[in-house]
Each structure stands twice: as C-alpha cells, then as structure tokens.
Amino acid sequence: MKNFIFITLMILPLVSWGQSILIRSAGTSEASFKEFLLKHPQSLEFMVYQTSRVQNNSDQETRLFKLGDSFLQNPSMTLNQIKSLQTEAPLTLLSLRFIRDLSWKALIREIPTQERREWLYLYCKSRTLLKEGPELFACPTEIASLSALKKKYPVIEKVLVESFTWELHENSEVVISKQTPYQWTLLSNAHHPISFFGTYEQLLNQQLVFENLVEGSCDGFSLRNLDFELTARGLFYFSDSCTRRAPPSPEKSSWMSDKKTWMYVAGAVLAGGLLYSMKDKTLVIDTNPLK
C-alpha cells in the first residue's frame, strides 16, 4: 500500500532578528536594569551586543593576514599598513596574536632604528594585552586606572581596550604598554558607545559627551540615531513593569513588506524546483531505522 507523504517546505522563512536587545532608558537605575536582565535571560544586554560586534571582525583579520604575504618583500610597507589599520577599529584576539607574531619576526631582523621602535610598540601593545607566552622583548608598562575614567564619566559601565573587556569597580585597572595608542571603547546600556584611539593619558584629557540611546518615558519616547537592526530588535526598558518596542515607521514597514514579498516568491521558486526534481521519484521515510 502506497503512502502519500505531504512535505511542507519551509523555505526562506521570514527574517529572524534573533534575541531582543535590551536598552536602558537613561533615567532608570543600573541595578534595577540588571535585576530585570536576570529575570529575562532571553534578552540580550546592549553592552553584550556591542562587545560581540567589536570582538568579531573577520574583515579586519583577513586584511591583516594578507599582509603576511608582503612582509618579507616590504616590511616597511607592511608596518605602515598595520599602523593605519589599527586606527580604524579595535583589534580582535586573532588580530592581536597575528601582530604579536609578525612584529616579533620583524624585531629579530636587521631593520632601521625608527622602524624597530614602531614594531616594538606593536609587539608590546599586543603582548601586554594577550599575556601569552614569554616576553621576548622588554616592554615598559603603565597602569591605566579605569576607576578614574568612571569617576570622570559616571555613565560608563564597561571599557574595552581593543577587544578585551573590563568591568568597572572601585579599583579597576589594566596594565598597558607605556605611551602606546590603543582603541578604547566606552560602553553603557543607556548611551551610544564612544570610541577613541590614543594613549591612556590622551583619553583622560578628552571631554567626551555621551548621547542617550532613547529619550522620554514609558508614555512617550524617541530614539536617538539608532541603526535599523537596533530599532527592529530593541526592547526599551523604563521600569520592571514597562518595556516598549519601537513603532515601525512607514518606510520600514514598506521595506519589510517588499522583503517578505520577494522572499515568498523566491521560496515558491525554490520549492517548485525541488518538487519538480522529485517528479517520478518515490520518497520513502523509514520510521523505524533501528531494527
């Protein structure tokens, strides 16, 4: 007896934005927000979302790895390209390891004094953060007091030095290479991140202004320069009894409608092609494979 098996193909489902990104209103306390997060682990804390974006940069890593090919032919050009690249975004873990190893190879060669100094800065910058393996070259260090940053900017809740995360408390500090520029990222669950490339001393001398992610209250609010993903996935916290989604704008609704239409058409085409390829074929599903 033949069994007709109806196969429902869920091809190209609607876009899933993943977890909600929980964003705190600047008027609410950090403590109540943290307690709310513990009760709702399905939500993603805004700072965790931003940290993940910093720590995952495959484009940066690919560009760096390609420089390994040109290093033997032209180490000076490679050095300049790395110096330029480090100003664009925080260095990931893989990028820091690559720079450490490449700068070590440069430092054991005969190179001009100025270049040696530049390569040593790169080596010490990565080696001091990584703290992996022996210290092959002497690296003068200094203590960066993150609690001093917190005192100057009370709104910040977490600091990233390149892609390394540091929580803030009364005695927070990090050992860094002396007078070496780093990418600093200052994070808060209620404010737009601020990035700065420079030495610790230069960072302390800045007068930074933090912009709220959301303005207003539970009864009425507006978003401040949020990109499409944050607007779509954002869940805005005003109190334990009030969280809000952003209302879709006409432009976004139209975009999503067009996107859904395209996806349904593409899904129908793929489903049709798959069904056509199965024409005149018998599909058997064994419900008891273990005999």
Tab-separated table of C-alpha atoms in Angstrom:
chain	number	residue	atom	x	y	z
A	1	MET	CA	0.000	0.000	0.000
A	2	LYS	CA	1.387	3.299	-1.059
A	3	ASN	CA	1.594	6.119	1.408
A	4	PHE	CA	1.368	9.618	0.032
A	5	ILE	CA	3.608	11.831	2.086
A	6	PHE	CA	2.898	15.525	2.025
A	7	ILE	CA	6.066	17.505	2.622
A	8	THR	CA	5.689	21.055	3.853
A	9	LEU	CA	8.732	23.028	2.791
A	10	MET	CA	9.594	25.964	4.997
A	11	ILE	CA	11.946	27.649	2.563
A	12	LEU	CA	13.285	31.120	3.201
A	13	PRO	CA	11.359	31.949	6.397
A	14	LEU	CA	10.731	35.496	7.475
A	15	VAL	CA	13.795	37.322	8.698
A	16	SER	CA	14.563	36.400	12.288
A	17	TRP	CA	16.218	39.188	14.204
A	18	GLY	CA	17.311	36.856	16.982
A	19	GLN	CA	17.211	37.950	20.599
A	20	SER	CA	15.755	41.246	21.683
A	21	ILE	CA	18.446	43.792	22.537
A	22	LEU	CA	17.570	45.314	25.901
A	23	ILE	CA	18.351	49.032	26.064
A	24	ARG	CA	18.048	51.053	29.269
A	25	SER	CA	16.432	54.442	29.488
A	26	ALA	CA	18.963	56.899	30.906
A	27	GLY	CA	16.566	57.789	33.722
A	28	THR	CA	16.477	54.297	35.230
A	29	SER	CA	18.979	52.720	37.603
A	30	GLU	CA	21.665	50.267	36.527
A	31	ALA	CA	20.783	47.973	39.443
A	32	SER	CA	17.102	47.559	38.547
A	33	PHE	CA	18.057	47.028	34.907
A	34	LYS	CA	20.496	44.251	35.884
A	35	GLU	CA	17.855	42.565	38.028
A	36	PHE	CA	15.422	42.683	35.128
A	37	LEU	CA	18.043	41.068	32.883
A	38	LEU	CA	18.487	38.189	35.326
A	39	LYS	CA	14.746	37.532	35.206
A	40	HIS	CA	14.687	37.708	31.395
A	41	PRO	CA	17.748	35.812	30.114
A	42	GLN	CA	16.197	35.555	26.671
A	43	SER	CA	17.018	39.255	26.154
A	44	LEU	CA	20.476	40.390	25.092
A	45	GLU	CA	22.060	43.220	27.040
A	46	PHE	CA	23.012	46.159	24.802
A	47	MET	CA	26.625	46.165	26.047
A	48	VAL	CA	26.961	42.443	25.279
A	49	TYR	CA	25.645	43.084	21.776
A	50	GLN	CA	28.167	45.888	21.221
A	51	THR	CA	31.030	43.859	22.680
A	52	SER	CA	30.267	40.995	20.305
A	53	ARG	CA	30.401	43.380	17.351
A	54	VAL	CA	33.828	44.610	18.457
A	55	GLN	CA	35.203	41.115	19.071
A	56	ASN	CA	34.085	39.736	15.695
A	57	ASN	CA	35.716	41.476	12.761
A	58	SER	CA	36.567	38.958	10.053
A	59	ASP	CA	37.263	41.704	7.505
A	60	GLN	CA	39.984	43.153	9.720
A	61	GLU	CA	41.539	39.731	10.278
A	62	THR	CA	41.505	38.900	6.554
A	63	ARG	CA	43.180	42.188	5.686
A	64	LEU	CA	45.850	41.620	8.318
A	65	PHE	CA	46.567	38.041	7.281
A	66	LYS	CA	47.115	39.175	3.693
A	67	LEU	CA	49.862	41.484	4.920
A	68	GLY	CA	51.866	38.431	5.928
A	69	ASP	CA	52.477	37.741	2.235
A	70	SER	CA	54.044	41.155	1.623
A	71	PHE	CA	56.058	41.275	4.841
A	72	LEU	CA	59.198	39.534	3.533
A	73	GLN	CA	59.325	41.688	0.407
A	74	ASN	CA	58.481	45.021	2.001
A	75	PRO	CA	58.340	45.131	5.829
A	76	SER	CA	58.201	48.947	5.827
A	77	MET	CA	55.016	48.992	3.769
A	78	THR	CA	53.521	46.249	5.960
A	79	LEU	CA	54.315	48.270	9.076
A	80	ASN	CA	52.578	51.369	7.697
A	81	GLN	CA	49.502	49.384	6.705
A	82	ILE	CA	49.189	47.837	10.163
A	83	LYS	CA	49.574	51.246	11.812
A	84	SER	CA	46.788	52.576	9.604
A	85	LEU	CA	44.519	49.583	10.120
A	86	GLN	CA	44.743	49.729	13.935
A	87	THR	CA	43.206	53.206	13.897
A	88	GLU	CA	40.034	52.004	12.163
A	89	ALA	CA	38.583	49.601	14.736
A	90	PRO	CA	39.543	47.664	17.881
A	91	LEU	CA	41.865	44.743	17.197
A	92	THR	CA	40.321	41.302	17.672
A	93	LEU	CA	42.007	38.475	19.552
A	94	LEU	CA	43.228	36.870	16.313
A	95	SER	CA	44.455	40.232	15.008
A	96	LEU	CA	46.440	40.872	18.191
A	97	ARG	CA	48.060	37.442	18.007
A	98	PHE	CA	48.963	37.967	14.366
A	99	ILE	CA	50.506	41.383	15.099
A	100	ARG	CA	52.460	39.979	18.037
A	101	ASP	CA	53.953	37.184	15.915
A	102	LEU	CA	54.652	39.396	12.900
A	103	SER	CA	56.284	42.136	14.993
A	104	TRP	CA	58.470	39.505	16.668
A	105	LYS	CA	59.651	38.377	13.218
A	106	ALA	CA	60.423	41.985	12.332
A	107	LEU	CA	62.340	42.638	15.543
A	108	ILE	CA	64.741	39.718	15.059
A	109	ARG	CA	65.768	41.150	11.673
A	110	GLU	CA	68.168	43.968	10.839
A	111	ILE	CA	65.870	46.973	10.368
A	112	PRO	CA	66.293	50.759	10.730
A	113	THR	CA	66.102	52.170	14.265
A	114	GLN	CA	62.862	54.088	13.721
A	115	GLU	CA	61.129	51.041	12.246
A	116	ARG	CA	62.371	48.915	15.121
A	117	ARG	CA	60.805	51.363	17.567
A	118	GLU	CA	57.463	51.207	15.696
A	119	TRP	CA	57.490	47.403	15.560
A	120	LEU	CA	58.309	47.283	19.274
A	121	TYR	CA	55.265	49.448	20.031
A	122	LEU	CA	53.102	46.954	18.134
A	123	TYR	CA	54.718	43.972	19.826
A	124	CYS	CA	54.351	45.432	23.319
A	125	LYS	CA	50.786	46.566	22.666
A	126	SER	CA	49.657	43.071	21.705
A	127	ARG	CA	51.896	41.177	24.145
A	128	THR	CA	50.767	43.249	27.141
A	129	LEU	CA	47.083	42.593	26.425
A	130	LEU	CA	47.452	38.937	25.478
A	131	LYS	CA	49.786	37.916	28.310
A	132	GLU	CA	50.583	34.727	26.390
A	133	GLY	CA	53.992	33.053	26.222
A	134	PRO	CA	57.377	34.501	27.168
A	135	GLU	CA	58.148	38.194	26.883
A	136	LEU	CA	60.802	38.139	24.168
A	137	PHE	CA	61.459	41.876	24.264
A	138	ALA	CA	61.342	44.300	27.183
A	139	CYS	CA	58.061	46.208	27.270
A	140	PRO	CA	57.750	49.199	29.615
A	141	THR	CA	54.235	49.250	31.080
A	142	GLU	CA	51.928	51.602	32.929
A	143	ILE	CA	48.716	51.231	34.924
A	144	ALA	CA	45.545	52.608	33.351
A	145	SER	CA	43.082	53.407	36.117
A	146	LEU	CA	39.639	52.576	34.774
A	147	SER	CA	38.079	53.740	38.029
A	148	ALA	CA	39.463	57.203	37.193
A	149	LEU	CA	37.605	57.016	33.887
A	150	LYS	CA	34.447	56.014	35.741
A	151	LYS	CA	34.863	58.946	38.102
A	152	LYS	CA	35.192	61.350	35.173
A	153	TYR	CA	32.358	59.732	33.183
A	154	PRO	CA	29.890	58.147	35.655
A	155	VAL	CA	27.630	56.886	32.845
A	156	ILE	CA	30.119	54.305	31.558
A	157	GLU	CA	29.606	50.731	32.761
A	158	LYS	CA	32.268	48.825	30.839
A	159	VAL	CA	35.511	49.607	28.994
A	160	LEU	CA	37.019	47.747	26.057
A	161	VAL	CA	40.766	48.043	25.477
A	162	GLU	CA	40.986	46.870	21.878
A	163	SER	CA	38.660	43.816	22.090
A	164	PHE	CA	39.386	42.988	25.749
A	165	THR	CA	36.554	43.714	28.178
A	166	TRP	CA	36.989	45.303	31.608
A	167	GLU	CA	34.266	45.681	34.194
A	168	LEU	CA	34.287	48.844	36.277
A	169	HIS	CA	34.533	48.884	40.044
A	170	GLU	CA	36.313	50.934	42.682
A	171	ASN	CA	39.816	49.640	41.907
A	172	SER	CA	39.508	48.729	38.214
A	173	GLU	CA	42.801	48.992	36.345
A	174	VAL	CA	44.572	47.477	33.364
A	175	VAL	CA	48.277	47.054	32.621
A	176	ILE	CA	49.118	48.500	29.205
A	177	SER	CA	52.193	49.294	27.155
A	178	LYS	CA	53.559	52.681	28.166
A	179	GLN	CA	52.677	55.644	25.935
A	180	THR	CA	51.184	53.333	23.305
A	181	PRO	CA	47.931	54.174	21.483
A	182	TYR	CA	45.035	51.753	21.909
A	183	GLN	CA	41.451	51.626	20.746
A	184	TRP	CA	39.288	52.460	23.774
A	185	THR	CA	35.538	51.788	23.691
A	186	LEU	CA	33.395	53.201	26.493
A	187	LEU	CA	30.093	51.381	26.932
A	188	SER	CA	26.802	51.915	28.698
A	189	ASN	CA	23.432	50.203	28.343
A	190	ALA	CA	21.788	53.607	28.005
A	191	HIS	CA	24.198	55.524	25.742
A	192	HIS	CA	25.817	55.294	22.362
A	193	PRO	CA	29.328	53.795	22.599
A	194	ILE	CA	32.243	56.176	22.334
A	195	SER	CA	35.462	55.020	20.678
A	196	PHE	CA	38.804	56.759	20.999
A	197	PHE	CA	42.205	55.873	19.550
A	198	GLY	CA	45.159	57.146	21.552
A	199	THR	CA	47.173	56.736	24.719
A	200	TYR	CA	45.577	56.456	28.149
A	201	GLU	CA	46.806	59.949	29.030
A	202	GLN	CA	45.212	61.364	25.876
A	203	LEU	CA	41.945	59.606	26.708
A	204	LEU	CA	41.855	61.124	30.192
A	205	ASN	CA	42.336	64.576	28.683
A	206	GLN	CA	39.288	64.275	26.422
A	207	GLN	CA	35.967	65.974	27.164
A	208	LEU	CA	33.560	63.337	25.891
A	209	VAL	CA	29.800	63.779	25.560
A	210	PHE	CA	27.578	60.696	25.784
A	211	GLU	CA	24.353	60.595	23.758
A	212	ASN	CA	21.281	58.785	25.100
A	213	LEU	CA	20.017	55.837	23.050
A	214	VAL	CA	16.404	56.630	23.926
A	215	GLU	CA	14.760	59.828	25.166
A	216	GLY	CA	11.480	60.114	27.046
A	217	SER	CA	9.399	57.840	29.252
A	218	CYS	CA	7.141	54.827	29.063
A	219	ASP	CA	4.261	57.065	27.910
A	220	GLY	CA	6.198	58.510	25.010
A	221	PHE	CA	9.761	58.188	23.752
A	222	SER	CA	12.021	58.826	20.791
A	223	LEU	CA	15.142	57.049	19.573
A	224	ARG	CA	18.454	58.798	19.088
A	225	ASN	CA	20.354	57.756	15.960
A	226	LEU	CA	19.720	54.006	16.232
A	227	ASP	CA	20.504	51.891	13.195
A	228	PHE	CA	17.913	49.629	11.590
A	229	GLU	CA	18.891	46.476	13.484
A	230	LEU	CA	18.747	48.144	16.896
A	231	THR	CA	15.430	49.771	16.054
A	232	ALA	CA	13.986	46.440	14.922
A	233	ARG	CA	15.404	44.321	17.765
A	234	GLY	CA	15.469	46.913	20.522
A	235	LEU	CA	13.426	46.411	23.673
A	236	PHE	CA	13.497	49.643	25.658
A	237	TYR	CA	13.468	49.389	29.437
A	238	PHE	CA	11.800	52.105	31.517
A	239	SER	CA	10.871	50.055	34.593
A	240	ASP	CA	10.193	46.458	35.615
A	241	SER	CA	6.574	46.973	34.602
A	242	CYS	CA	7.253	48.853	31.379
A	243	THR	CA	9.285	47.858	28.348
A	244	ARG	CA	8.479	49.144	24.887
A	245	ARG	CA	9.188	48.307	21.267
A	246	ALA	CA	9.874	50.941	18.658
A	247	PRO	CA	6.807	51.578	16.496
A	248	PRO	CA	7.555	50.681	12.859
A	249	SER	CA	7.914	53.694	10.604
A	250	PRO	CA	6.068	53.723	7.242
A	251	GLU	CA	9.384	53.465	5.411
A	252	LYS	CA	10.470	50.385	7.382
A	253	SER	CA	7.025	48.759	7.067
A	254	SER	CA	7.156	49.234	3.310
A	255	TRP	CA	10.679	47.808	3.184
A	256	MET	CA	9.684	44.749	5.195
A	257	SER	CA	6.591	44.242	3.050
A	258	ASP	CA	8.685	44.310	-0.111
A	259	LYS	CA	11.209	41.974	1.539
A	260	LYS	CA	8.521	39.476	2.520
A	261	THR	CA	7.048	39.506	-0.991
A	262	TRP	CA	10.456	38.820	-2.518
A	263	MET	CA	11.111	36.023	-0.034
A	264	TYR	CA	7.754	34.361	-0.684
A	265	VAL	CA	8.400	34.453	-4.441
A	266	ALA	CA	11.924	33.085	-4.016
A	267	GLY	CA	10.624	30.396	-1.687
A	268	ALA	CA	7.954	29.373	-4.167
A	269	VAL	CA	10.511	29.155	-6.968
A	270	LEU	CA	12.879	27.017	-4.895
A	271	ALA	CA	10.063	24.812	-3.653
A	272	GLY	CA	8.782	24.346	-7.185
A	273	GLY	CA	12.234	23.431	-8.424
A	274	LEU	CA	12.704	20.922	-5.642
A	275	LEU	CA	9.309	19.308	-6.219
A	276	TYR	CA	9.951	19.149	-9.971
A	277	SER	CA	13.288	17.418	-9.359
A	278	MET	CA	11.443	14.804	-7.281
A	279	LYS	CA	8.894	14.087	-10.028
A	280	ASP	CA	8.524	10.359	-10.823
A	281	LYS	CA	10.631	9.528	-7.759
A	282	THR	CA	9.414	7.615	-4.718
A	283	LEU	CA	10.275	9.084	-1.363
A	284	VAL	CA	10.464	6.596	1.479
A	285	ILE	CA	10.789	7.575	5.117
A	286	ASP	CA	11.683	4.738	7.463
A	287	THR	CA	10.021	5.448	10.784
A	288	ASN	CA	11.939	2.629	12.473
A	289	PRO	CA	15.547	2.851	11.270
A	290	LEU	CA	16.919	0.792	14.175
A	291	LYS	CA	15.989	-2.829	13.580
